[in-house]
Amino acid sequence: MRRTGLLGTLLIANILMATRLTLTFSRSIPPLLITRTSCSVSHLKQFPKSHPCPLWSSSFSFCLRLRKSTSPLIASSSFSSSPFMAASSPNALVEDNPLLQNFDFPPFDVVEPKHVRPGIRALLGELERELEDLERNVEPSWPKLVEPLEKIVDRLTVVWGMVNHLKAVKDSSELRSAIEDVQAEKVKFQLRLGQSKPIYNAFKAIRESPDWQTLSDARKRIVESQIKEAVLNGVSLEDDKRESFNKIEQELEKLSQKFGENVLDATKKFEKLITDQKEIEGLPATALGLAAQSAVTKGHENATAENGPWLITLDAPSFIAVMQHARNRSLREEIYRAYVSRASSGDLDNTEIINQILKLRLEKAKLLNYNNYAEVSMATKMATVDKAEELLEKLRRASWDPAVQDIEDLKEFSKSQNALEASDLTHWDISFWSERLRESKYDINEEELRPFFSLPKVMDGLFKLANSLFGIEIEPADGVAPVWNNDVKFFRVKDSSGSPIAYFYFDPYSRPAEKRQGAWMDEVFARSRVLSRDGTSARLPVAHMVCNQTPPVGNKPSLMTFREVETVFHEFGHALQHMLTKQDEGLVAGIRGIEWDAVELPSQFMENWCYHRETLMGIAKHFETGESLPEEVYLKLVAARTFRAGSLSLRQLKFASLDLELHTKYVPGGPESIYDVDRRVSEKTQVIPPLPEDRFLCSFSHIFAGGYAAGYYSYKWAEVLSADAFSAFEDAGLDNDKAVKETGHRFRETILALGGGKEPLDVFVQFRGREPTPDALLRHNGLLPVAAS
């Protein structure tokens, strides 16, 4: 249960409206062939999106990748040949295009914006020919329908995934322009594929055939999901309605991309140079070093941590440091106001984009004969609108009184410290005084803990945990695959026999000039029998994990906050589900095909291990002396885990409730504005009302530039599942190594192995022995007694 750990950050997390998400989730995994603004599972005809973290997660706002990344399928363990062949063309520029060459791993190091237009167009031309051939010869059988279709989807997901990933981690105006030029053509092909009646009818014929009952659960899931997705993609619409539907999808794609770009540009645009040391009093040494380093990159060559000047930005490490530690209240106010008003004015104003997105989503829903867009979203999820609202309200009631008490505690504490603002605490005071109260109550200073959490030690401990729980070995494989930045690391995952079973990239550090905010995991390649390299063994999965944590300063390694540690564990949980899958049907392998509201289970599950004594003490070693974290500090971290849990929970519930309200009851163009809806929802979900000028919706990328539209509740839904899953280890005894290993093996063979090939509730019951309950979540957050009363 992440949301309650080090409190100061907790609150910041509430504030941080991340800019990236994706499609989570992250992250988190939508369809293989629908527009970026849709929110669904990863099915055959849709591109999966990455899995970002929630806005309040351990990574604060590091958790939001929203661009729909694709999910390529990769080579087998031998990596002896490429996953696909290059498109043939007499044009030498096309033939030499790295996007179209044979490769074992994507050539991230040589792809440039100039390759995008000719590469994507050549690819789309070839895929169109392959699709026409499939439609002419399609038969309702696996070899004549699903296998060739998977190959078509794979080709596009691999190449578009490379381009989209580079836009996320190595953005430039040239790359944006190139993507914009070919985006409409890409969406046109996606719609053409998603609305193919020959393919749709062939899937229906399989379902209606006498052999239906002989199919495996995974194959039945594929067929049923493809039929459902085809309908949601407009295959049943009459010509004029389908034309309207397609125009809506094209426009939503453009609006979604523009929304995300505006958030990124608005975040990058704000800079505050400080030369007076009194103005930044209270900022820890790491934050001062980072601010000075930022100043150097902007031409202040002599900037130092000790003497400045210091450059404050809205990038998460800088923003969080100011909100938690700056004693200068006016500075906190200025930075807070800038953050919650990002992308809400001038050329970067997202207000009208939001209005258009909501209007078009409602029109899309009506065309598909749904009452609202939330119903469209829920069509591919575990929950229904009613069930989601029921869970949110139950958790809201459990969280409200504790959240009110949290604010009273801050008022009393700040008053005891003779704070002038004690009687009038507001948004830019909460994180600062929460951090001071946490320090006072638990005697924990998060900045003083950084030396105990160096990135190399954290990763080493994480890999040892994976070995203990799941019987895998992880080793560096730098140099095996090209990377997009020198800071990126590459790893090989091996089973107990020493055979490679997966690979992954890890891009840990913040790069504000070119890299989107957030933390996310995404596919590079998916496990697949159809795309086997040798005809016998399945092609191996490859993932990437991206974070935005504090980079190394000077000759010191990256020294992490405890929240950044939790973020890495979170994203690694997503990666494990992708990499440890044993599902050979590529369309439901790993994170593919899993209902959106279940996909956060492994990621949130892994965060719990950050509070496990053996795990935490294994990674918490002073980077210079090797000294272990003192036992009393560990105990304080555990005690502080539920600090301000009500506030954290309530903030997430506000995001989820607002998302559902906008996609169910809100009428675009009606008497209420989107900001009116925000204020109305806040009355029941925020103890301190939002500022009149608060425009956080303009940077709510999860739902306007990613896959969480009418789906943000998924974080809480999956949190119930993950807490209950971890409680199985608690029941077995966390100090009982044998029982932990046995339970870990069962978790691997169910939650991590079965992918989207089985209903998520059935998978959970197979692991846990019963259906989930919210009791463990409320207990972990210290809210169970309140709920019971």
PDB file of N, CA and C in Angstrom, residues 55 75 87 91-92 155 215 226 228 258 276 330 381 413 523 547-548 575 580 596 647 722 744:
ATOM      1  N   LEU A  55      -1.395   9.341  -9.615  1.00  0.00           N
ATOM      2  CA  LEU A  55      -0.886  10.675  -9.315  1.00  0.00           C
ATOM      3  C   LEU A  55      -0.396  10.810  -7.895  1.00  0.00           C
ATOM      4  N   ALA A  75      12.610 -11.222 -30.212  1.00  0.00           N
ATOM      5  CA  ALA A  75      13.322 -12.396 -30.601  1.00  0.00           C
ATOM      6  C   ALA A  75      13.319 -13.482 -29.565  1.00  0.00           C
ATOM      7  N   ALA A  87      10.748  -3.650 -44.989  1.00  0.00           N
ATOM      8  CA  ALA A  87       9.895  -3.451 -46.154  1.00  0.00           C
ATOM      9  C   ALA A  87      10.762  -3.237 -47.381  1.00  0.00           C
ATOM     10  N   ASN A  91      13.507   2.687 -53.194  1.00  0.00           N
ATOM     11  CA  ASN A  91      14.060   3.925 -52.651  1.00  0.00           C
ATOM     12  C   ASN A  91      15.135   3.602 -51.637  1.00  0.00           C
ATOM     13  N   ALA A  92      16.357   3.995 -51.928  1.00  0.00           N
ATOM     14  CA  ALA A  92      17.471   3.667 -51.028  1.00  0.00           C
ATOM     15  C   ALA A  92      17.271   4.274 -49.656  1.00  0.00           C
ATOM     16  N   ARG A 155       4.119  -5.913 -36.556  1.00  0.00           N
ATOM     17  CA  ARG A 155       4.968  -5.046 -37.371  1.00  0.00           C
ATOM     18  C   ARG A 155       4.753  -3.583 -37.018  1.00  0.00           C
ATOM     19  N   LEU A 215     -11.328 -25.092 -27.638  1.00  0.00           N
ATOM     20  CA  LEU A 215     -10.280 -24.062 -27.568  1.00  0.00           C
ATOM     21  C   LEU A 215      -9.833 -23.859 -26.122  1.00  0.00           C
ATOM     22  N   GLN A 226     -11.698  -9.857 -29.326  1.00  0.00           N
ATOM     23  CA  GLN A 226     -11.620  -9.275 -30.660  1.00  0.00           C
ATOM     24  C   GLN A 226     -12.991  -8.911 -31.203  1.00  0.00           C
ATOM     25  N   LYS A 228     -15.584  -8.109 -29.318  1.00  0.00           N
ATOM     26  CA  LYS A 228     -16.006  -6.935 -28.543  1.00  0.00           C
ATOM     27  C   LYS A 228     -15.286  -5.681 -29.019  1.00  0.00           C
ATOM     28  N   LYS A 258      -1.837  16.752 -28.634  1.00  0.00           N
ATOM     29  CA  LYS A 258      -1.632  18.169 -28.376  1.00  0.00           C
ATOM     30  C   LYS A 258      -1.739  18.460 -26.885  1.00  0.00           C
ATOM     31  N   ASP A 276      19.498  35.008  -4.275  1.00  0.00           N
ATOM     32  CA  ASP A 276      19.560  35.316  -2.847  1.00  0.00           C
ATOM     33  C   ASP A 276      19.368  34.034  -2.034  1.00  0.00           C
ATOM     34  N   SER A 330       6.249  32.547   0.441  1.00  0.00           N
ATOM     35  CA  SER A 330       5.872  33.176  -0.826  1.00  0.00           C
ATOM     36  C   SER A 330       6.441  32.402  -2.010  1.00  0.00           C
ATOM     37  N   LYS A 381     -13.605  -3.753 -18.972  1.00  0.00           N
ATOM     38  CA  LYS A 381     -13.008  -3.763 -17.630  1.00  0.00           C
ATOM     39  C   LYS A 381     -13.727  -4.764 -16.731  1.00  0.00           C
ATOM     40  N   PHE A 413       0.058  21.563  15.108  1.00  0.00           N
ATOM     41  CA  PHE A 413       1.516  21.485  15.119  1.00  0.00           C
ATOM     42  C   PHE A 413       2.147  22.786  14.661  1.00  0.00           C
ATOM     43  N   GLU A 523       5.911  -2.226 -23.021  1.00  0.00           N
ATOM     44  CA  GLU A 523       6.448  -3.328 -23.808  1.00  0.00           C
ATOM     45  C   GLU A 523       7.448  -2.820 -24.834  1.00  0.00           C
ATOM     46  N   CYS A 547      11.906   6.025 -15.305  1.00  0.00           N
ATOM     47  CA  CYS A 547      11.623   6.832 -14.116  1.00  0.00           C
ATOM     48  C   CYS A 547      12.146   8.241 -14.322  1.00  0.00           C
ATOM     49  N   ASN A 548      11.887   9.097 -13.376  1.00  0.00           N
ATOM     50  CA  ASN A 548      12.360  10.482 -13.429  1.00  0.00           C
ATOM     51  C   ASN A 548      12.926  10.868 -12.072  1.00  0.00           C
ATOM     52  N   ALA A 575       6.853  -4.742 -14.967  1.00  0.00           N
ATOM     53  CA  ALA A 575       7.790  -5.441 -15.853  1.00  0.00           C
ATOM     54  C   ALA A 575       7.792  -6.943 -15.582  1.00  0.00           C
ATOM     55  N   LEU A 580       7.645 -12.441 -16.982  1.00  0.00           N
ATOM     56  CA  LEU A 580       7.536 -13.790 -16.437  1.00  0.00           C
ATOM     57  C   LEU A 580       6.309 -14.540 -16.937  1.00  0.00           C
ATOM     58  N   TRP A 596      -8.048  -3.422 -17.663  1.00  0.00           N
ATOM     59  CA  TRP A 596      -7.328  -2.229 -17.218  1.00  0.00           C
ATOM     60  C   TRP A 596      -7.360  -2.063 -15.698  1.00  0.00           C
ATOM     61  N   SER A 647      -5.678  11.521   4.063  1.00  0.00           N
ATOM     62  CA  SER A 647      -5.493  12.599   3.084  1.00  0.00           C
ATOM     63  C   SER A 647      -5.077  12.053   1.730  1.00  0.00           C
ATOM     64  N   SER A 722      -4.229  -5.876  -4.943  1.00  0.00           N
ATOM     65  CA  SER A 722      -2.815  -6.010  -4.582  1.00  0.00           C
ATOM     66  C   SER A 722      -2.630  -6.146  -3.076  1.00  0.00           C
ATOM     67  N   GLY A 744       5.357 -17.145  -3.112  1.00  0.00           N
ATOM     68  CA  GLY A 744       5.906 -16.437  -4.267  1.00  0.00           C
ATOM     69  C   GLY A 744       5.816 -17.266  -5.534  1.00  0.00           C
TER      70      GLY A 744
END
